[in-house]
Amino acid sequence: MFYHLTRSTPQDTMATILPRALSQGWRVMLRGTDEAALQALDTALWTHADDSFLPHGLAGGAHDADQPILLGQGAIANAAQGLMLVDGAVTTPEESAPLQRVWVLFDGADEAALNGARLLWTTLTSAGLAAQYWSEESGRWQMKTEKAAKA
């Protein structure tokens, strides 16, 4: 699921998606490319409102495998069913295929982020994986296009 962010911040979008994933019983790997941004997100998740706490950890600890949400730059280390990609992080068809969901959040005002998302879309769909493209340009999330998985 590709999320073209034009109004929401990545944190706002995460705050909507991650609780839904956890309610499904899924673990999530949240992969970014910037260690400082991941550390800031870790701090924000710990200090956010009590009624919206998301259990998580920063990769590199002794309990990575136990984390419901693991923030990191590397491989999935928590047996996740979902993978969230931010800040231009990528995945491969081989990594994505067995997962329940992959979310790609990208900034619609950043040309490099748009190009990266387009390349990832092409890579995943060319490998036969299903994909959906969501945009919030109208003020609410709407699916703009969908590509079915190849049999």
Tab-separated table of N, CA and C in Angstrom:
chain	number	residue	atom	x	y	z
A	1	MET	N	0.848	-1.159	0.000
A	1	MET	CA	0.000	0.000	0.000
A	1	MET	C	0.901	1.231	0.000
A	2	PHE	N	0.815	1.999	-1.060
A	2	PHE	CA	1.620	3.200	-1.230
A	2	PHE	C	0.789	4.400	-0.789
A	3	TYR	N	1.284	5.152	0.185
A	3	TYR	CA	0.584	6.314	0.719
A	3	TYR	C	1.322	7.588	0.316
A	4	HIS	N	0.722	8.330	-0.605
A	4	HIS	CA	1.256	9.593	-1.128
A	4	HIS	C	0.818	10.697	-0.164
A	5	LEU	N	1.727	11.128	0.698
A	5	LEU	CA	1.404	12.105	1.737
A	5	LEU	C	1.457	13.516	1.179
A	6	THR	N	0.321	14.200	1.225
A	6	THR	CA	0.281	15.595	0.794
A	6	THR	C	-0.266	16.501	1.888
A	7	ARG	N	-0.926	15.940	2.867
A	7	ARG	CA	-1.510	16.728	3.957
A	7	ARG	C	-1.066	16.223	5.327
A	8	SER	N	-0.978	14.938	5.478
A	8	SER	CA	-0.613	14.321	6.756
A	8	SER	C	0.893	14.167	6.873
A	9	THR	N	1.356	14.132	8.102
A	9	THR	CA	2.762	13.816	8.345
A	9	THR	C	2.906	12.291	8.385
A	10	PRO	N	4.109	11.801	8.207
A	10	PRO	CA	4.300	10.360	8.358
A	10	PRO	C	3.863	9.879	9.744
A	11	GLN	N	4.124	10.660	10.785
A	11	GLN	CA	3.745	10.272	12.136
A	11	GLN	C	2.228	10.162	12.285
A	12	ASP	N	1.482	11.094	11.679
A	12	ASP	CA	0.018	11.029	11.730
A	12	ASP	C	-0.489	9.777	11.031
A	13	THR	N	0.104	9.473	9.901
A	13	THR	CA	-0.320	8.298	9.135
A	13	THR	C	0.038	7.018	9.881
A	14	MET	N	1.225	6.990	10.468
A	14	MET	CA	1.622	5.838	11.290
A	14	MET	C	0.655	5.638	12.448
A	15	ALA	N	0.256	6.751	13.079
A	15	ALA	CA	-0.631	6.683	14.237
A	15	ALA	C	-1.995	6.100	13.868
A	16	THR	N	-2.357	6.148	12.602
A	16	THR	CA	-3.601	5.542	12.136
A	16	THR	C	-3.392	4.073	11.777
A	17	ILE	N	-2.312	3.789	11.072
A	17	ILE	CA	-2.074	2.443	10.550
A	17	ILE	C	-1.605	1.458	11.623
A	18	LEU	N	-0.645	1.856	12.443
A	18	LEU	CA	-0.029	0.920	13.380
A	18	LEU	C	-1.006	0.313	14.388
A	19	PRO	N	-1.912	1.093	15.003
A	19	PRO	CA	-2.863	0.450	15.920
A	19	PRO	C	-3.752	-0.582	15.221
A	20	ARG	N	-4.097	-0.322	13.975
A	20	ARG	CA	-4.904	-1.285	13.216
A	20	ARG	C	-4.133	-2.579	12.991
A	21	ALA	N	-2.849	-2.448	12.667
A	21	ALA	CA	-2.014	-3.634	12.466
A	21	ALA	C	-1.905	-4.437	13.750
A	22	LEU	N	-1.668	-3.757	14.860
A	22	LEU	CA	-1.567	-4.448	16.143
A	22	LEU	C	-2.881	-5.124	16.515
A	23	SER	N	-4.008	-4.480	16.201
A	23	SER	CA	-5.311	-5.084	16.517
A	23	SER	C	-5.565	-6.356	15.713
A	24	GLN	N	-4.859	-6.510	14.584
A	24	GLN	CA	-4.936	-7.734	13.775
A	24	GLN	C	-4.021	-8.828	14.337
A	25	GLY	N	-3.254	-8.487	15.365
A	25	GLY	CA	-2.304	-9.427	15.932
A	25	GLY	C	-0.975	-9.465	15.193
A	26	TRP	N	-0.753	-8.491	14.329
A	26	TRP	CA	0.472	-8.446	13.536
A	26	TRP	C	1.585	-7.740	14.309
A	27	ARG	N	2.798	-8.150	14.017
A	27	ARG	CA	3.987	-7.400	14.407
A	27	ARG	C	4.385	-6.574	13.182
A	28	VAL	N	5.027	-5.446	13.431
A	28	VAL	CA	5.405	-4.551	12.335
A	28	VAL	C	6.872	-4.160	12.479
A	29	MET	N	7.571	-4.219	11.369
A	29	MET	CA	8.909	-3.635	11.278
A	29	MET	C	8.735	-2.287	10.607
A	30	LEU	N	9.158	-1.220	11.265
A	30	LEU	CA	9.120	0.120	10.674
A	30	LEU	C	10.549	0.449	10.286
A	31	ARG	N	10.802	0.473	8.980
A	31	ARG	CA	12.153	0.672	8.458
A	31	ARG	C	12.304	2.086	7.922
A	32	GLY	N	13.345	2.753	8.374
A	32	GLY	CA	13.690	4.071	7.874
A	32	GLY	C	15.135	4.080	7.415
A	33	THR	N	15.570	5.202	6.892
A	33	THR	CA	16.941	5.327	6.411
A	33	THR	C	17.782	6.243	7.283
A	34	ASP	N	17.162	6.950	8.199
A	34	ASP	CA	17.842	7.958	9.006
A	34	ASP	C	17.774	7.557	10.479
A	35	GLU	N	18.919	7.198	11.039
A	35	GLU	CA	18.983	6.749	12.439
A	35	GLU	C	18.456	7.816	13.391
A	36	ALA	N	18.813	9.074	13.170
A	36	ALA	CA	18.350	10.153	14.051
A	36	ALA	C	16.828	10.281	13.998
A	37	ALA	N	16.245	10.148	12.820
A	37	ALA	CA	14.784	10.225	12.691
A	37	ALA	C	14.114	9.060	13.406
A	38	LEU	N	14.700	7.873	13.322
A	38	LEU	CA	14.142	6.716	14.027
A	38	LEU	C	14.229	6.900	15.541
A	39	GLN	N	15.328	7.462	16.013
A	39	GLN	CA	15.465	7.725	17.449
A	39	GLN	C	14.454	8.775	17.907
A	40	ALA	N	14.233	9.795	17.090
A	40	ALA	CA	13.225	10.810	17.425
A	40	ALA	C	11.830	10.203	17.453
A	41	LEU	N	11.542	9.318	16.503
A	41	LEU	CA	10.249	8.637	16.483
A	41	LEU	C	10.106	7.759	17.723
A	42	ASP	N	11.159	7.064	18.094
A	42	ASP	CA	11.142	6.237	19.304
A	42	ASP	C	10.785	7.085	20.517
A	43	THR	N	11.432	8.224	20.655
A	43	THR	CA	11.146	9.119	21.778
A	43	THR	C	9.713	9.622	21.727
A	44	ALA	N	9.262	10.006	20.543
A	44	ALA	CA	7.889	10.511	20.394
A	44	ALA	C	6.864	9.442	20.764
A	45	LEU	N	7.122	8.210	20.388
A	45	LEU	CA	6.174	7.139	20.717
A	45	LEU	C	6.131	6.870	22.223
A	46	TRP	N	7.244	7.055	22.908
A	46	TRP	CA	7.260	6.846	24.359
A	46	TRP	C	6.609	7.988	25.110
A	47	THR	N	6.642	9.192	24.560
A	47	THR	CA	6.136	10.355	25.286
A	47	THR	C	4.791	10.841	24.780
A	48	HIS	N	4.227	10.142	23.791
A	48	HIS	CA	2.927	10.527	23.232
A	48	HIS	C	1.836	10.294	24.279
A	49	ALA	N	0.638	10.684	24.004
A	49	ALA	CA	-0.485	10.562	24.939
A	49	ALA	C	-0.638	9.122	25.442
A	50	ASP	N	-0.982	8.995	26.716
A	50	ASP	CA	-1.122	7.679	27.344
A	50	ASP	C	-2.166	6.798	26.669
A	51	ASP	N	-3.227	7.397	26.132
A	51	ASP	CA	-4.303	6.608	25.536
A	51	ASP	C	-3.969	6.107	24.128
A	52	SER	N	-2.789	6.453	23.624
A	52	SER	CA	-2.432	6.007	22.280
A	52	SER	C	-1.055	5.351	22.251
A	53	PHE	N	-0.641	4.747	23.353
A	53	PHE	CA	0.669	4.114	23.442
A	53	PHE	C	0.777	2.961	22.449
A	54	LEU	N	1.885	2.916	21.733
A	54	LEU	CA	2.175	1.824	20.811
A	54	LEU	C	3.421	1.100	21.307
A	55	PRO	N	3.292	-0.154	21.712
A	55	PRO	CA	4.459	-0.890	22.206
A	55	PRO	C	5.476	-1.075	21.092
A	56	HIS	N	6.727	-0.705	21.375
A	56	HIS	CA	7.735	-0.702	20.321
A	56	HIS	C	9.129	-0.721	20.928
A	57	GLY	N	10.099	-0.891	20.065
A	57	GLY	CA	11.491	-0.807	20.474
A	57	GLY	C	12.341	-0.385	19.304
A	58	LEU	N	13.515	0.114	19.621
A	58	LEU	CA	14.487	0.533	18.615
A	58	LEU	C	15.423	-0.641	18.348
A	59	ALA	N	15.610	-0.990	17.101
A	59	ALA	CA	16.432	-2.140	16.729
A	59	ALA	C	17.837	-2.015	17.304
A	60	GLY	N	18.396	-3.165	17.630
A	60	GLY	CA	19.732	-3.213	18.180
A	60	GLY	C	19.749	-3.591	19.644
A	61	GLY	N	18.568	-3.811	20.204
A	61	GLY	CA	18.476	-4.197	21.608
A	61	GLY	C	18.414	-5.703	21.774
A	62	ALA	N	18.465	-6.125	23.016
A	62	ALA	CA	18.442	-7.557	23.332
A	62	ALA	C	17.089	-8.200	23.049
A	63	HIS	N	16.035	-7.394	22.933
A	63	HIS	CA	14.680	-7.941	22.795
A	63	HIS	C	14.023	-7.608	21.464
A	64	ASP	N	14.823	-7.410	20.427
A	64	ASP	CA	14.268	-7.074	19.109
A	64	ASP	C	13.202	-8.072	18.671
A	65	ALA	N	13.442	-9.343	18.865
A	65	ALA	CA	12.518	-10.388	18.404
A	65	ALA	C	11.170	-10.318	19.108
A	66	ASP	N	11.114	-9.692	20.274
A	66	ASP	CA	9.884	-9.623	21.069
A	66	ASP	C	9.053	-8.369	20.804
A	67	GLN	N	9.563	-7.435	20.025
A	67	GLN	CA	8.905	-6.140	19.856
A	67	GLN	C	7.696	-6.227	18.912
A	68	PRO	N	6.532	-5.753	19.359
A	68	PRO	CA	5.372	-5.685	18.466
A	68	PRO	C	5.621	-4.745	17.285
A	69	ILE	N	6.319	-3.634	17.561
A	69	ILE	CA	6.732	-2.693	16.521
A	69	ILE	C	8.235	-2.473	16.728
A	70	LEU	N	9.003	-2.756	15.698
A	70	LEU	CA	10.449	-2.590	15.777
A	70	LEU	C	10.870	-1.510	14.797
A	71	LEU	N	11.550	-0.484	15.297
A	71	LEU	CA	12.035	0.620	14.479
A	71	LEU	C	13.492	0.357	14.135
A	72	GLY	N	13.818	0.346	12.851
A	72	GLY	CA	15.205	0.099	12.489
A	72	GLY	C	15.495	0.364	11.030
A	73	GLN	N	16.741	0.111	10.663
A	73	GLN	CA	17.193	0.325	9.296
A	73	GLN	C	17.457	-0.978	8.560
A	74	GLY	N	17.518	-2.066	9.274
A	74	GLY	CA	17.949	-3.317	8.667
A	74	GLY	C	16.832	-4.313	8.428
A	75	ALA	N	17.227	-5.576	8.502
A	75	ALA	CA	16.324	-6.695	8.218
A	75	ALA	C	15.233	-6.806	9.285
A	76	ILE	N	14.163	-7.446	8.919
A	76	ILE	CA	13.064	-7.716	9.844
A	76	ILE	C	13.576	-8.675	10.913
A	77	ALA	N	13.534	-8.228	12.159
A	77	ALA	CA	14.090	-9.024	13.258
A	77	ALA	C	13.041	-9.390	14.299
A	78	ASN	N	11.769	-9.117	14.008
A	78	ASN	CA	10.721	-9.384	14.993
A	78	ASN	C	9.600	-10.260	14.436
A	79	ALA	N	9.901	-11.075	13.441
A	79	ALA	CA	8.908	-11.972	12.831
A	79	ALA	C	7.649	-11.201	12.425
A	80	ALA	N	7.847	-10.030	11.840
A	80	ALA	CA	6.745	-9.138	11.488
A	80	ALA	C	5.893	-9.700	10.347
A	81	GLN	N	4.610	-9.375	10.421
A	81	GLN	CA	3.678	-9.650	9.330
A	81	GLN	C	3.493	-8.415	8.464
A	82	GLY	N	3.939	-7.262	8.977
A	82	GLY	CA	3.826	-6.011	8.250
A	82	GLY	C	5.145	-5.267	8.243
A	83	LEU	N	5.380	-4.559	7.164
A	83	LEU	CA	6.593	-3.762	7.003
A	83	LEU	C	6.176	-2.359	6.593
A	84	MET	N	6.584	-1.358	7.378
A	84	MET	CA	6.298	0.029	7.038
A	84	MET	C	7.611	0.685	6.627
A	85	LEU	N	7.593	1.318	5.461
A	85	LEU	CA	8.787	1.966	4.910
A	85	LEU	C	8.597	3.475	4.919
A	86	VAL	N	9.568	4.184	5.493
A	86	VAL	CA	9.531	5.640	5.547
A	86	VAL	C	10.892	6.176	5.128
A	87	ASP	N	10.942	7.449	4.799
A	87	ASP	CA	12.200	8.139	4.480
A	87	ASP	C	12.984	7.473	3.358
A	88	GLY	N	12.297	6.886	2.389
A	88	GLY	CA	12.977	6.283	1.253
A	88	GLY	C	13.498	4.880	1.479
A	89	ALA	N	13.134	4.261	2.601
A	89	ALA	CA	13.536	2.869	2.836
A	89	ALA	C	12.890	1.984	1.780
A	90	VAL	N	13.534	0.868	1.478
A	90	VAL	CA	13.053	-0.018	0.419
A	90	VAL	C	12.938	-1.453	0.911
A	91	THR	N	12.343	-2.261	0.066
A	91	THR	CA	12.199	-3.689	0.288
A	91	THR	C	12.394	-4.384	-1.046
A	92	THR	N	12.424	-5.688	-1.006
A	92	THR	CA	12.524	-6.491	-2.222
A	92	THR	C	11.250	-7.306	-2.379
A	93	PRO	N	10.985	-7.783	-3.587
A	93	PRO	CA	9.835	-8.672	-3.757
A	93	PRO	C	9.940	-9.919	-2.878
A	94	GLU	N	11.142	-10.448	-2.719
A	94	GLU	CA	11.335	-11.661	-1.926
A	94	GLU	C	11.019	-11.412	-0.451
A	95	GLU	N	11.386	-10.259	0.053
A	95	GLU	CA	11.082	-9.924	1.444
A	95	GLU	C	9.594	-9.637	1.612
A	96	SER	N	8.991	-8.963	0.649
A	96	SER	CA	7.604	-8.505	0.757
A	96	SER	C	6.570	-9.606	0.545
A	97	ALA	N	6.857	-10.544	-0.324
A	97	ALA	CA	5.866	-11.548	-0.723
A	97	ALA	C	5.216	-12.297	0.443
A	98	PRO	N	5.954	-12.741	1.443
A	98	PRO	CA	5.296	-13.500	2.515
A	98	PRO	C	4.567	-12.645	3.553
A	99	LEU	N	4.721	-11.323	3.492
A	99	LEU	CA	4.117	-10.440	4.490
A	99	LEU	C	2.629	-10.228	4.226
A	100	GLN	N	1.896	-9.932	5.278
A	100	GLN	CA	0.481	-9.593	5.149
A	100	GLN	C	0.298	-8.223	4.504
A	101	ARG	N	1.222	-7.293	4.824
A	101	ARG	CA	1.070	-5.937	4.324
A	101	ARG	C	2.413	-5.237	4.304
A	102	VAL	N	2.609	-4.402	3.297
A	102	VAL	CA	3.736	-3.474	3.235
A	102	VAL	C	3.128	-2.094	2.999
A	103	TRP	N	3.530	-1.142	3.829
A	103	TRP	CA	3.076	0.237	3.689
A	103	TRP	C	4.272	1.083	3.295
A	104	VAL	N	4.120	1.859	2.242
A	104	VAL	CA	5.172	2.756	1.783
A	104	VAL	C	4.635	4.171	1.949
A	105	LEU	N	5.210	4.932	2.874
A	105	LEU	CA	4.791	6.304	3.125
A	105	LEU	C	5.815	7.231	2.490
A	106	PHE	N	5.348	8.126	1.611
A	106	PHE	CA	6.288	9.023	0.951
A	106	PHE	C	5.705	10.416	0.801
A	107	ASP	N	6.570	11.405	0.873
A	107	ASP	CA	6.227	12.814	0.838
A	107	ASP	C	5.963	13.246	-0.601
A	108	GLY	N	4.749	13.665	-0.856
A	108	GLY	CA	4.363	14.075	-2.195
A	108	GLY	C	5.024	15.349	-2.673
A	109	ALA	N	5.647	16.119	-1.775
A	109	ALA	CA	6.319	17.354	-2.169
A	109	ALA	C	7.808	17.138	-2.431
A	110	ASP	N	8.269	15.913	-2.262
A	110	ASP	CA	9.686	15.590	-2.421
A	110	ASP	C	9.865	14.757	-3.690
A	111	GLU	N	10.473	15.358	-4.704
A	111	GLU	CA	10.626	14.691	-6.012
A	111	GLU	C	11.416	13.387	-5.892
A	112	ALA	N	12.450	13.371	-5.070
A	112	ALA	CA	13.238	12.144	-4.886
A	112	ALA	C	12.382	11.046	-4.236
A	113	ALA	N	11.540	11.432	-3.278
A	113	ALA	CA	10.657	10.455	-2.635
A	113	ALA	C	9.636	9.913	-3.638
A	114	LEU	N	9.097	10.779	-4.481
A	114	LEU	CA	8.147	10.336	-5.518
A	114	LEU	C	8.820	9.355	-6.474
A	115	ASN	N	10.014	9.696	-6.923
A	115	ASN	CA	10.727	8.815	-7.850
A	115	ASN	C	11.074	7.480	-7.193
A	116	GLY	N	11.465	7.517	-5.924
A	116	GLY	CA	11.757	6.284	-5.203
A	116	GLY	C	10.529	5.406	-5.068
A	117	ALA	N	9.381	6.014	-4.775
A	117	ALA	CA	8.132	5.254	-4.651
A	117	ALA	C	7.719	4.663	-6.003
A	118	ARG	N	7.896	5.427	-7.064
A	118	ARG	CA	7.577	4.909	-8.405
A	118	ARG	C	8.449	3.703	-8.749
A	119	LEU	N	9.734	3.795	-8.449
A	119	LEU	CA	10.642	2.688	-8.720
A	119	LEU	C	10.265	1.460	-7.890
A	120	LEU	N	9.937	1.673	-6.619
A	120	LEU	CA	9.545	0.547	-5.770
A	120	LEU	C	8.238	-0.072	-6.265
A	121	TRP	N	7.277	0.743	-6.681
A	121	TRP	CA	6.022	0.245	-7.253
A	121	TRP	C	6.334	-0.668	-8.447
A	122	THR	N	7.159	-0.186	-9.344
A	122	THR	CA	7.514	-0.958	-10.540
A	122	THR	C	8.224	-2.257	-10.166
A	123	THR	N	9.139	-2.186	-9.233
A	123	THR	CA	9.874	-3.376	-8.804
A	123	THR	C	8.933	-4.428	-8.225
A	124	LEU	N	8.051	-4.011	-7.333
A	124	LEU	CA	7.163	-4.970	-6.672
A	124	LEU	C	6.088	-5.509	-7.603
A	125	THR	N	5.467	-4.628	-8.382
A	125	THR	CA	4.397	-5.105	-9.263
A	125	THR	C	4.952	-5.916	-10.432
A	126	SER	N	6.139	-5.596	-10.912
A	126	SER	CA	6.761	-6.387	-11.989
A	126	SER	C	7.083	-7.798	-11.519
A	127	ALA	N	7.274	-7.941	-10.207
A	127	ALA	CA	7.539	-9.262	-9.630
A	127	ALA	C	6.249	-10.029	-9.350
A	128	GLY	N	5.107	-9.405	-9.660
A	128	GLY	CA	3.830	-10.088	-9.507
A	128	GLY	C	3.085	-9.801	-8.223
A	129	LEU	N	3.582	-8.875	-7.408
A	129	LEU	CA	2.902	-8.551	-6.153
A	129	LEU	C	1.789	-7.535	-6.396
A	130	ALA	N	0.728	-7.658	-5.626
A	130	ALA	CA	-0.376	-6.703	-5.692
A	130	ALA	C	0.052	-5.392	-5.055
A	131	ALA	N	-0.530	-4.286	-5.517
A	131	ALA	CA	-0.213	-2.983	-4.929
A	131	ALA	C	-1.407	-2.051	-5.064
A	132	GLN	N	-1.510	-1.143	-4.110
A	132	GLN	CA	-2.521	-0.092	-4.143
A	132	GLN	C	-1.826	1.244	-3.926
A	133	TYR	N	-2.322	2.252	-4.635
A	133	TYR	CA	-1.794	3.605	-4.502
A	133	TYR	C	-2.891	4.468	-3.897
A	134	TRP	N	-2.594	5.069	-2.734
A	134	TRP	CA	-3.538	5.904	-2.005
A	134	TRP	C	-3.040	7.342	-1.983
A	135	SER	N	-3.958	8.285	-2.145
A	135	SER	CA	-3.621	9.706	-2.111
A	135	SER	C	-4.613	10.427	-1.211
A	136	GLU	N	-4.142	11.483	-0.578
A	136	GLU	CA	-5.015	12.301	0.274
A	136	GLU	C	-5.198	13.701	-0.307
A	137	GLU	N	-4.937	13.849	-1.593
A	137	GLU	CA	-5.031	15.166	-2.234
A	137	GLU	C	-6.403	15.796	-2.078
A	138	SER	N	-7.454	14.998	-2.039
A	138	SER	CA	-8.816	15.528	-1.948
A	138	SER	C	-9.188	15.916	-0.520
A	139	GLY	N	-8.321	15.616	0.441
A	139	GLY	CA	-8.622	15.920	1.828
A	139	GLY	C	-8.909	14.674	2.651
A	140	ARG	N	-9.121	13.559	1.988
A	140	ARG	CA	-9.279	12.279	2.686
A	140	ARG	C	-8.601	11.216	1.834
A	141	TRP	N	-8.252	10.112	2.464
A	141	TRP	CA	-7.559	9.049	1.740
A	141	TRP	C	-8.471	8.393	0.727
A	142	GLN	N	-7.986	8.290	-0.507
A	142	GLN	CA	-8.716	7.617	-1.579
A	142	GLN	C	-7.749	6.734	-2.351
A	143	MET	N	-8.196	5.522	-2.671
A	143	MET	CA	-7.375	4.663	-3.507
A	143	MET	C	-7.495	5.159	-4.939
A	144	LYS	N	-6.353	5.456	-5.551
A	144	LYS	CA	-6.329	5.990	-6.906
A	144	LYS	C	-6.134	4.905	-7.954
A	145	THR	N	-5.349	3.886	-7.631
A	145	THR	CA	-5.146	2.800	-8.564
A	145	THR	C	-4.744	1.541	-7.808
A	146	GLU	N	-4.935	0.430	-8.458
A	146	GLU	CA	-4.630	-0.863	-7.858
A	146	GLU	C	-4.103	-1.795	-8.929
A	147	LYS	N	-3.149	-2.584	-8.571
A	147	LYS	CA	-2.617	-3.591	-9.497
A	147	LYS	C	-2.741	-4.929	-8.796
A	148	ALA	N	-3.413	-5.851	-9.445
A	148	ALA	CA	-3.637	-7.190	-8.872
A	148	ALA	C	-2.357	-8.009	-8.948
A	149	ALA	N	-2.261	-8.969	-8.062
A	149	ALA	CA	-1.137	-9.883	-8.072
A	149	ALA	C	-1.218	-10.761	-9.314
A	150	LYS	N	-0.059	-11.096	-9.861
A	150	LYS	CA	-0.013	-12.022	-10.980
A	150	LYS	C	-0.096	-13.437	-10.434
A	151	ALA	N	-0.851	-14.252	-11.134
A	151	ALA	CA	-1.033	-15.628	-10.683
A	151	ALA	C	0.202	-16.464	-10.957
